[in-house]
PDB file of C-alpha atoms in Angstrom:
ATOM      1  CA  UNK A 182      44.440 -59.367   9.156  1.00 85.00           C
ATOM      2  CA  UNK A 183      46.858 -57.568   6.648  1.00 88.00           C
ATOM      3  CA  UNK A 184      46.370 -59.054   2.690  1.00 88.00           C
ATOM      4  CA  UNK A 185      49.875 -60.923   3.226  1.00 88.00           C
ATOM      5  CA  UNK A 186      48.675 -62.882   6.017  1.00 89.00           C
ATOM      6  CA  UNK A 187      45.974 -63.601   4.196  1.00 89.00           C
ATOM      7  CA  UNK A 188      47.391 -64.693   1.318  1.00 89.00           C
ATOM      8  CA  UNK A 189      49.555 -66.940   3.649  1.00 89.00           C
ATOM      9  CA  UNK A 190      46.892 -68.928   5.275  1.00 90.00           C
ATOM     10  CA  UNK A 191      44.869 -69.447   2.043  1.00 90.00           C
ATOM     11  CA  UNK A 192      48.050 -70.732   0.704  1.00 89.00           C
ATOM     12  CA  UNK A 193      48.439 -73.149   3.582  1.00 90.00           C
ATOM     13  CA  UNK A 194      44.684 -74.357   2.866  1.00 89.00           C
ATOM     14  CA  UNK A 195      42.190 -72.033   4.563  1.00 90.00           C
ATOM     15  CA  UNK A 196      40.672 -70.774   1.426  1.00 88.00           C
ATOM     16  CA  UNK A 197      37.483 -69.829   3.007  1.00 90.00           C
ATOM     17  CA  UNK A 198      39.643 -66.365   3.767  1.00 90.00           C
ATOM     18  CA  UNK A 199      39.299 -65.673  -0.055  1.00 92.00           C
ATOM     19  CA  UNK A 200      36.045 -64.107   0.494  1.00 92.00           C
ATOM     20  CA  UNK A 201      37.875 -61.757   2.683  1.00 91.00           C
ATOM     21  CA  UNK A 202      40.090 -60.672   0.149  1.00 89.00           C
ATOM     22  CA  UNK A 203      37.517 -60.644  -2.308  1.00 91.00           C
ATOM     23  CA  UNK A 204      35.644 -58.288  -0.105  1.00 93.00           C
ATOM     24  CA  UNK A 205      37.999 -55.843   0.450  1.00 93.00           C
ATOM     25  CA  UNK A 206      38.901 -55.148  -3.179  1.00 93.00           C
ATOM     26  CA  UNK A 207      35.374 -55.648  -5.342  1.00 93.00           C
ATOM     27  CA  UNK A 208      33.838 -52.666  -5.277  1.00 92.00           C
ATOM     28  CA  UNK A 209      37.052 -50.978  -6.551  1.00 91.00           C
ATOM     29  CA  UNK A 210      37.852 -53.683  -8.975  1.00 92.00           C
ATOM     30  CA  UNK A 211      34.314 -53.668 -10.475  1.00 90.00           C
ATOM     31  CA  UNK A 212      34.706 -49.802 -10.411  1.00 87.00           C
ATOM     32  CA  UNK A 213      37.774 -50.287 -12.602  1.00 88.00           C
ATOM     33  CA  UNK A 214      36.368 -52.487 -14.899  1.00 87.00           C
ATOM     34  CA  UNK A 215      33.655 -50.544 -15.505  1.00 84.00           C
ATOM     35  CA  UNK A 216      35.903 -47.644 -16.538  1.00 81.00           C
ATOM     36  CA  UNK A 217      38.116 -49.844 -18.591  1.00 81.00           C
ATOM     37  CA  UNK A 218      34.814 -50.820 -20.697  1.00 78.00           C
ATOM     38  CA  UNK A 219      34.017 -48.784 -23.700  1.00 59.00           C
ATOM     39  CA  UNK A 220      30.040 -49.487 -24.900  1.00 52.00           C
ATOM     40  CA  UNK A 221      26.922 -50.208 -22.995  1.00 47.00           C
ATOM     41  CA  UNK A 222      26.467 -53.313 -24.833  1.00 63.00           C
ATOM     42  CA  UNK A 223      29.426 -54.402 -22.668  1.00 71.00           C
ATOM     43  CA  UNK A 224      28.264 -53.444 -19.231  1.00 70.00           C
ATOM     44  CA  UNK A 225      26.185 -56.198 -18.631  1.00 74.00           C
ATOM     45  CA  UNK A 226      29.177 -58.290 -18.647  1.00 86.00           C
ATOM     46  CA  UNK A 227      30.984 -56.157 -16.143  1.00 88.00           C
ATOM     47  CA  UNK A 228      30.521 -58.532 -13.195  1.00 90.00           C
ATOM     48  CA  UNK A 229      31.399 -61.776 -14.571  1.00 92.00           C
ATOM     49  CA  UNK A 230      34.936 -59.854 -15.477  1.00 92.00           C
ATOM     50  CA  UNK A 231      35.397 -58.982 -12.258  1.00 93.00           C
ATOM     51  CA  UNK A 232      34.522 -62.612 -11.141  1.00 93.00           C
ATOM     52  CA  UNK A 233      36.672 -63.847 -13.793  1.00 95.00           C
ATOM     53  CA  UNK A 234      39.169 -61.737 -12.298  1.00 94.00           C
ATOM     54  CA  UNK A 235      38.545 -62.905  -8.753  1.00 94.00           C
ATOM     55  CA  UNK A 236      38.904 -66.566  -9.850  1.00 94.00           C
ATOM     56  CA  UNK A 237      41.815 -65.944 -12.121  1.00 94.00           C
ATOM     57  CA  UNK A 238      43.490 -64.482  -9.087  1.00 93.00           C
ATOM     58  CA  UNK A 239      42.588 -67.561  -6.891  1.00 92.00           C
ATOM     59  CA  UNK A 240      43.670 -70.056  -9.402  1.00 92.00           C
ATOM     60  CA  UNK A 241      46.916 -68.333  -9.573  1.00 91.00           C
ATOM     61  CA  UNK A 242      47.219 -67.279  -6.052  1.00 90.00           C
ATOM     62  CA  UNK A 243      49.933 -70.009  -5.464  1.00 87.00           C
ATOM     63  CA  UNK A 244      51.975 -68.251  -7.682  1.00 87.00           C
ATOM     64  CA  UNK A 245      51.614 -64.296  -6.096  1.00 87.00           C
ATOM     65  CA  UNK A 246      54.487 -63.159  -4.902  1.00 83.00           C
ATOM     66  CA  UNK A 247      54.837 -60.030  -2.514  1.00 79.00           C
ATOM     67  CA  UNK A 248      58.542 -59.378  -3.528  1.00 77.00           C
ATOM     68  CA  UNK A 249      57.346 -58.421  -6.928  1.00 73.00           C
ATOM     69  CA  UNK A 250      54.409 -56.979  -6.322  1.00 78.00           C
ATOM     70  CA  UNK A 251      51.092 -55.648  -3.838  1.00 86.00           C
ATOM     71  CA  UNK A 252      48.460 -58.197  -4.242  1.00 90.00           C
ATOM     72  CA  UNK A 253      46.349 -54.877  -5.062  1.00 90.00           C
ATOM     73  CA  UNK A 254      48.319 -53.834  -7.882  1.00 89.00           C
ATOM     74  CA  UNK A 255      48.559 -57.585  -9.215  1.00 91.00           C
ATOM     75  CA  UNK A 256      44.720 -57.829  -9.118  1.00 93.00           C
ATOM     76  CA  UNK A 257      44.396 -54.652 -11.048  1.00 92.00           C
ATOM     77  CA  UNK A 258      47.004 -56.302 -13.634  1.00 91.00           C
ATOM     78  CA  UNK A 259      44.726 -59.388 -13.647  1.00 93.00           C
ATOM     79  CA  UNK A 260      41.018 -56.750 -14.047  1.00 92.00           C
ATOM     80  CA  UNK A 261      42.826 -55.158 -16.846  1.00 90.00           C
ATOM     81  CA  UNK A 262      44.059 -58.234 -18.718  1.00 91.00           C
ATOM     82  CA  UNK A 263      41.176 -59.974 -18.156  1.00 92.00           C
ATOM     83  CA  UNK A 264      38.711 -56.931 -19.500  1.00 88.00           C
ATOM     84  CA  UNK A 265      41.213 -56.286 -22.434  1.00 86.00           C
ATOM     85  CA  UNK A 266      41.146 -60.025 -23.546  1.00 88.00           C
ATOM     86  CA  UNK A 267      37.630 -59.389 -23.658  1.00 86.00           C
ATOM     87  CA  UNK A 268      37.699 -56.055 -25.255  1.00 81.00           C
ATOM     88  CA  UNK A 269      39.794 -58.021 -28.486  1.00 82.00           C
ATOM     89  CA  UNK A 270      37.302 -60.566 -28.593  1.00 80.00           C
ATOM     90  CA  UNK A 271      34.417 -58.132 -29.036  1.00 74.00           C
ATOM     91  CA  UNK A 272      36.627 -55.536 -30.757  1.00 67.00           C
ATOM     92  CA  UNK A 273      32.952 -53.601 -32.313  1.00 50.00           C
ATOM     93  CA  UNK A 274      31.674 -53.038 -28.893  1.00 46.00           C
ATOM     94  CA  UNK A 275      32.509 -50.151 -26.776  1.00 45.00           C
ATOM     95  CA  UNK A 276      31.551 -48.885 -23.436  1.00 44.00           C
ATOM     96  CA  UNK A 277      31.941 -45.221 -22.286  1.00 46.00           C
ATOM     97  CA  UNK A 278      32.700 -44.019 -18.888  1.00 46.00           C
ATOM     98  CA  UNK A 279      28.958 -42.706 -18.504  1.00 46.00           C
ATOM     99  CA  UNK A 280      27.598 -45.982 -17.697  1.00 42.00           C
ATOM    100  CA  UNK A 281      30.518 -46.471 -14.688  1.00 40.00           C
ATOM    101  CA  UNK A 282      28.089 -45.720 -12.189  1.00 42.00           C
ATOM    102  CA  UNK A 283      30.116 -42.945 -10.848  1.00 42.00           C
ATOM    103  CA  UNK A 284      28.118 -40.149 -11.485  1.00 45.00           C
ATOM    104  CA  UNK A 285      28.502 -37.542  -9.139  1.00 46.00           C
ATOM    105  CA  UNK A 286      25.197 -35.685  -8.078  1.00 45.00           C
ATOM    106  CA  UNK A 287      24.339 -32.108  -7.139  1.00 44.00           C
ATOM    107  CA  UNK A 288      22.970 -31.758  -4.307  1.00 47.00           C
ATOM    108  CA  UNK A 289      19.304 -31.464  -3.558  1.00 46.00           C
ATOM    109  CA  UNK A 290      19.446 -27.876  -2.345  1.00 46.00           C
ATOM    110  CA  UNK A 291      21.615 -27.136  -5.673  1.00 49.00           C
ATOM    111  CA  UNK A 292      19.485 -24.964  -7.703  1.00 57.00           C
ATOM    112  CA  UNK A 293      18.142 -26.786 -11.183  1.00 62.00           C
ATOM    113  CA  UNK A 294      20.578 -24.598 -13.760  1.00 64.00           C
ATOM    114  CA  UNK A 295      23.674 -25.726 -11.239  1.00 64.00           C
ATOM    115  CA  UNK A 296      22.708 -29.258 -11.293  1.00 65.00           C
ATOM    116  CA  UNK A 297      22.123 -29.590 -14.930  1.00 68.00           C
ATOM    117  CA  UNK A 298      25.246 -27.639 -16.105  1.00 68.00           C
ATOM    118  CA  UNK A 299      27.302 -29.768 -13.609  1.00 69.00           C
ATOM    119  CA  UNK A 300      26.207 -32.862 -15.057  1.00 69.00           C
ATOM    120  CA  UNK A 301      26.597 -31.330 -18.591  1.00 75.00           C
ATOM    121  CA  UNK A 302      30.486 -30.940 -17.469  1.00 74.00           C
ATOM    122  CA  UNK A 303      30.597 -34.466 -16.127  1.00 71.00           C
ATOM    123  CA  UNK A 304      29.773 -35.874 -19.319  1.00 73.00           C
ATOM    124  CA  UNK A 305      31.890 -33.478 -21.453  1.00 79.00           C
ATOM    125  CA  UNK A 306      34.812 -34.649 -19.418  1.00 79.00           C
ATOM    126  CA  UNK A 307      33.681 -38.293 -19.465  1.00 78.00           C
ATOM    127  CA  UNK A 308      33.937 -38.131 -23.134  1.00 81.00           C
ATOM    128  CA  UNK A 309      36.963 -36.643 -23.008  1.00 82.00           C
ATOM    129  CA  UNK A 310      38.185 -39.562 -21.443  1.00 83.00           C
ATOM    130  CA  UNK A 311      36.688 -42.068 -23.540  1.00 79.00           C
ATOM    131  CA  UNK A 312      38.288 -40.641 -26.146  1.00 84.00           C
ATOM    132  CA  UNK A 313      42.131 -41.269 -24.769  1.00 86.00           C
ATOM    133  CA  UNK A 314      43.769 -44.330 -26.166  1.00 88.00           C
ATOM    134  CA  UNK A 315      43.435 -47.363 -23.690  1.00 86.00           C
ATOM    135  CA  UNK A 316      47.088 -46.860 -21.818  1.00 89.00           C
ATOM    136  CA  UNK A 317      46.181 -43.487 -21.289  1.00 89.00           C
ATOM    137  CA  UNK A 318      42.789 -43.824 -20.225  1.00 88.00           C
ATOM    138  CA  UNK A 319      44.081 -46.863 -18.048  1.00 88.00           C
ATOM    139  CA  UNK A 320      47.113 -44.462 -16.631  1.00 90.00           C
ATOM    140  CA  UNK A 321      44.178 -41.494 -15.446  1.00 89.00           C
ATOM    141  CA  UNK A 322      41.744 -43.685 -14.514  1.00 87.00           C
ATOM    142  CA  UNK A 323      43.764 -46.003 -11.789  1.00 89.00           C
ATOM    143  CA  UNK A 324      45.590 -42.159 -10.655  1.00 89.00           C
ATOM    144  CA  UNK A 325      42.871 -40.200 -10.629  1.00 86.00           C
ATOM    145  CA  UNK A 326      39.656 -42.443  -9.502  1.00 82.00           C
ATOM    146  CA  UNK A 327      41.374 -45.107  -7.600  1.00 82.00           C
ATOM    147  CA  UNK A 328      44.677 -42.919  -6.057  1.00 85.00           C
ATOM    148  CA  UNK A 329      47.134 -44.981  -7.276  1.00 87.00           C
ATOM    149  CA  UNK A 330      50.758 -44.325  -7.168  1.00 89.00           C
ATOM    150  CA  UNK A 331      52.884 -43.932 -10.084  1.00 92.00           C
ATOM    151  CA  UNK A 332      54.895 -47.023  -9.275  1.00 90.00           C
ATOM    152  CA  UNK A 333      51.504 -49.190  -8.768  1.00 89.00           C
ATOM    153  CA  UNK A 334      50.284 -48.173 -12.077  1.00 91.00           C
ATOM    154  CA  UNK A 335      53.759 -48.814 -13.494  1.00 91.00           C
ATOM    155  CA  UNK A 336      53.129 -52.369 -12.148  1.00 89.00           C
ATOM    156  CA  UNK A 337      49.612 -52.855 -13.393  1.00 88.00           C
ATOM    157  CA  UNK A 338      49.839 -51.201 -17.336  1.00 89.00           C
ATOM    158  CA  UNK A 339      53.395 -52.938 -17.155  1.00 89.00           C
ATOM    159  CA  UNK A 340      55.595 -49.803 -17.868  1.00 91.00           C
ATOM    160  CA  UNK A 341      58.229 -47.517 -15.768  1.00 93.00           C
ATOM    161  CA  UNK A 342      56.858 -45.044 -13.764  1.00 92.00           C
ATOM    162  CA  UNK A 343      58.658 -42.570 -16.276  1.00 93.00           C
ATOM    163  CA  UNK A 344      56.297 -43.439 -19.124  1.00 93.00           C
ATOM    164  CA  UNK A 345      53.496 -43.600 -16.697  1.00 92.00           C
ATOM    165  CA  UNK A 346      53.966 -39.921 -15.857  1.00 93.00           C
ATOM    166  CA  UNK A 347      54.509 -39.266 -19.841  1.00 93.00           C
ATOM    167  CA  UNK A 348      50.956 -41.232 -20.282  1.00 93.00           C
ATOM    168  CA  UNK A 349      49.760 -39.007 -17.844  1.00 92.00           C
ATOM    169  CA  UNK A 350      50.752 -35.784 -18.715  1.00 93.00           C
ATOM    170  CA  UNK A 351      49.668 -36.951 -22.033  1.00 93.00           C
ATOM    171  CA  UNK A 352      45.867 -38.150 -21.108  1.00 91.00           C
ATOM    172  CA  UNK A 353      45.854 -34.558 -18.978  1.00 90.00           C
ATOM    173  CA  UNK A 354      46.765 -32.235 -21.957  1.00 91.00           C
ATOM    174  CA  UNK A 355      44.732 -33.944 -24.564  1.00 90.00           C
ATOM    175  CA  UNK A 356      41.370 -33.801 -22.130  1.00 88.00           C
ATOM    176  CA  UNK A 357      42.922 -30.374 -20.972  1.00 88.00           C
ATOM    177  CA  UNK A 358      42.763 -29.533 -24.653  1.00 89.00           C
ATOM    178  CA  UNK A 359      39.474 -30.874 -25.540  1.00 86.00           C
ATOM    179  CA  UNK A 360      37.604 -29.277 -22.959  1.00 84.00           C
ATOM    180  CA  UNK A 361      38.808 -25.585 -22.928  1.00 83.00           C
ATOM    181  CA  UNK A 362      37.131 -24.500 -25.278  1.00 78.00           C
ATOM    182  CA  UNK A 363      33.859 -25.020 -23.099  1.00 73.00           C
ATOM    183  CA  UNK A 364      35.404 -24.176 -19.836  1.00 69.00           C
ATOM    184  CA  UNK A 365      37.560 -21.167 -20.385  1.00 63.00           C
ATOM    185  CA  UNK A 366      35.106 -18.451 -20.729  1.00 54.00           C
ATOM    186  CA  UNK A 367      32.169 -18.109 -18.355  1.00 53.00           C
ATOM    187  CA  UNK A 368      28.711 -19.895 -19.846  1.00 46.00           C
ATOM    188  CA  UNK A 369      26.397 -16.960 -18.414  1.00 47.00           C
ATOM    189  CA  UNK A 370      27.561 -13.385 -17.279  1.00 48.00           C
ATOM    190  CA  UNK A 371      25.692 -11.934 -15.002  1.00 48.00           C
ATOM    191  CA  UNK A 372      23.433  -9.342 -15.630  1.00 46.00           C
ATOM    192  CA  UNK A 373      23.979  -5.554 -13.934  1.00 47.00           C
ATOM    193  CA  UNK A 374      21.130  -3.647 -12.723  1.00 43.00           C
TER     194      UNK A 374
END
């Protein structure tokens, strides 16, 4: 079953097909939040956003319509209101992108040095991002983890797809610009002889 027909029979009164939906999208809406977070002190709270998001979206499912919208993209809008509510609420806390959960590993067969200088460059960069300002962060995290379009994340930060692409070609040059200085020349040369 497609999301719209879905949505259609929970709206005529089947709403044990909203564990369907909520299926589908959790692990990518949790994913989200957890990027959108700023502190560790916040990630505990990580999955009651996203079920706050999940009900929020049921309560107002009546009112989802597909003309304006994906029901992906309007969950998204919902995850990012919901975890920037929270975010003003708890304004001193902050979360950064290390404690997503995303880490990606070397593999075992990687040789020690490898491992540990990839994971040095996967937090530089992570940092890099945490350090964007939240529509920018928002704009490269929904293009460039979840493969979003420009027009969904138009939808979801509630912009046109023109500033979207200004956000990101903004988010790109200022991580572009804080991490050349460690990427541009090679860490070890290799020794001759």
């Amino acid at each position: 079953m497609t999301d719209s027909q879905l949505i259609r029979e929970i709206k005529d009164g089947n709403v044990q097909l909203y564990d369907e939906l909520m299926r589908r999208y959790e692990r990518k809406i949790l994913a989200f939040i957890f990027h959108m977070l700023k502190n560790t002190q916040m990630e505990a709270i990580a999955e009651d956003l996203c079920n706050e998001t999940f009900y929020k979206a049921y309560r107002s499912l009546h009112s989802f319509r597909e003309i304006e919208a994906s029901f992906s993209t309007w969950l998204y809008t919902i995850a990012r209101n919901t975890v920037l509510s929270e975010l003003r609420k708890n304004k001193s806390v902050q979360v950064s992108l290390e404690q997503s959960g995303l880490t990606p590993h070397a593999s075992f067969d990687a040789m020690p040095e490898q491992a540990m200088l990839r994971n040095e460059k996967v937090s530089m960069v992570r940092e890099a991002i945490n350090s964007l300002p939240e529509k920018q962060r928002s704009a490269l995290i929904l293009r460039e983890y979840d493969q979003m379009d420009y027009q969904e994340i138009a939808n979801i930060l509630g912009q046109t797809v023109s500033s979207v692409k200004s956000l990101l070609f903004r988010a790109r040059a200022s991580v572009k610009l804080q991490l050349d200085p460690y990427f541009s020349e090679p860490i070890f040369e290799e020794s001759k002889g």
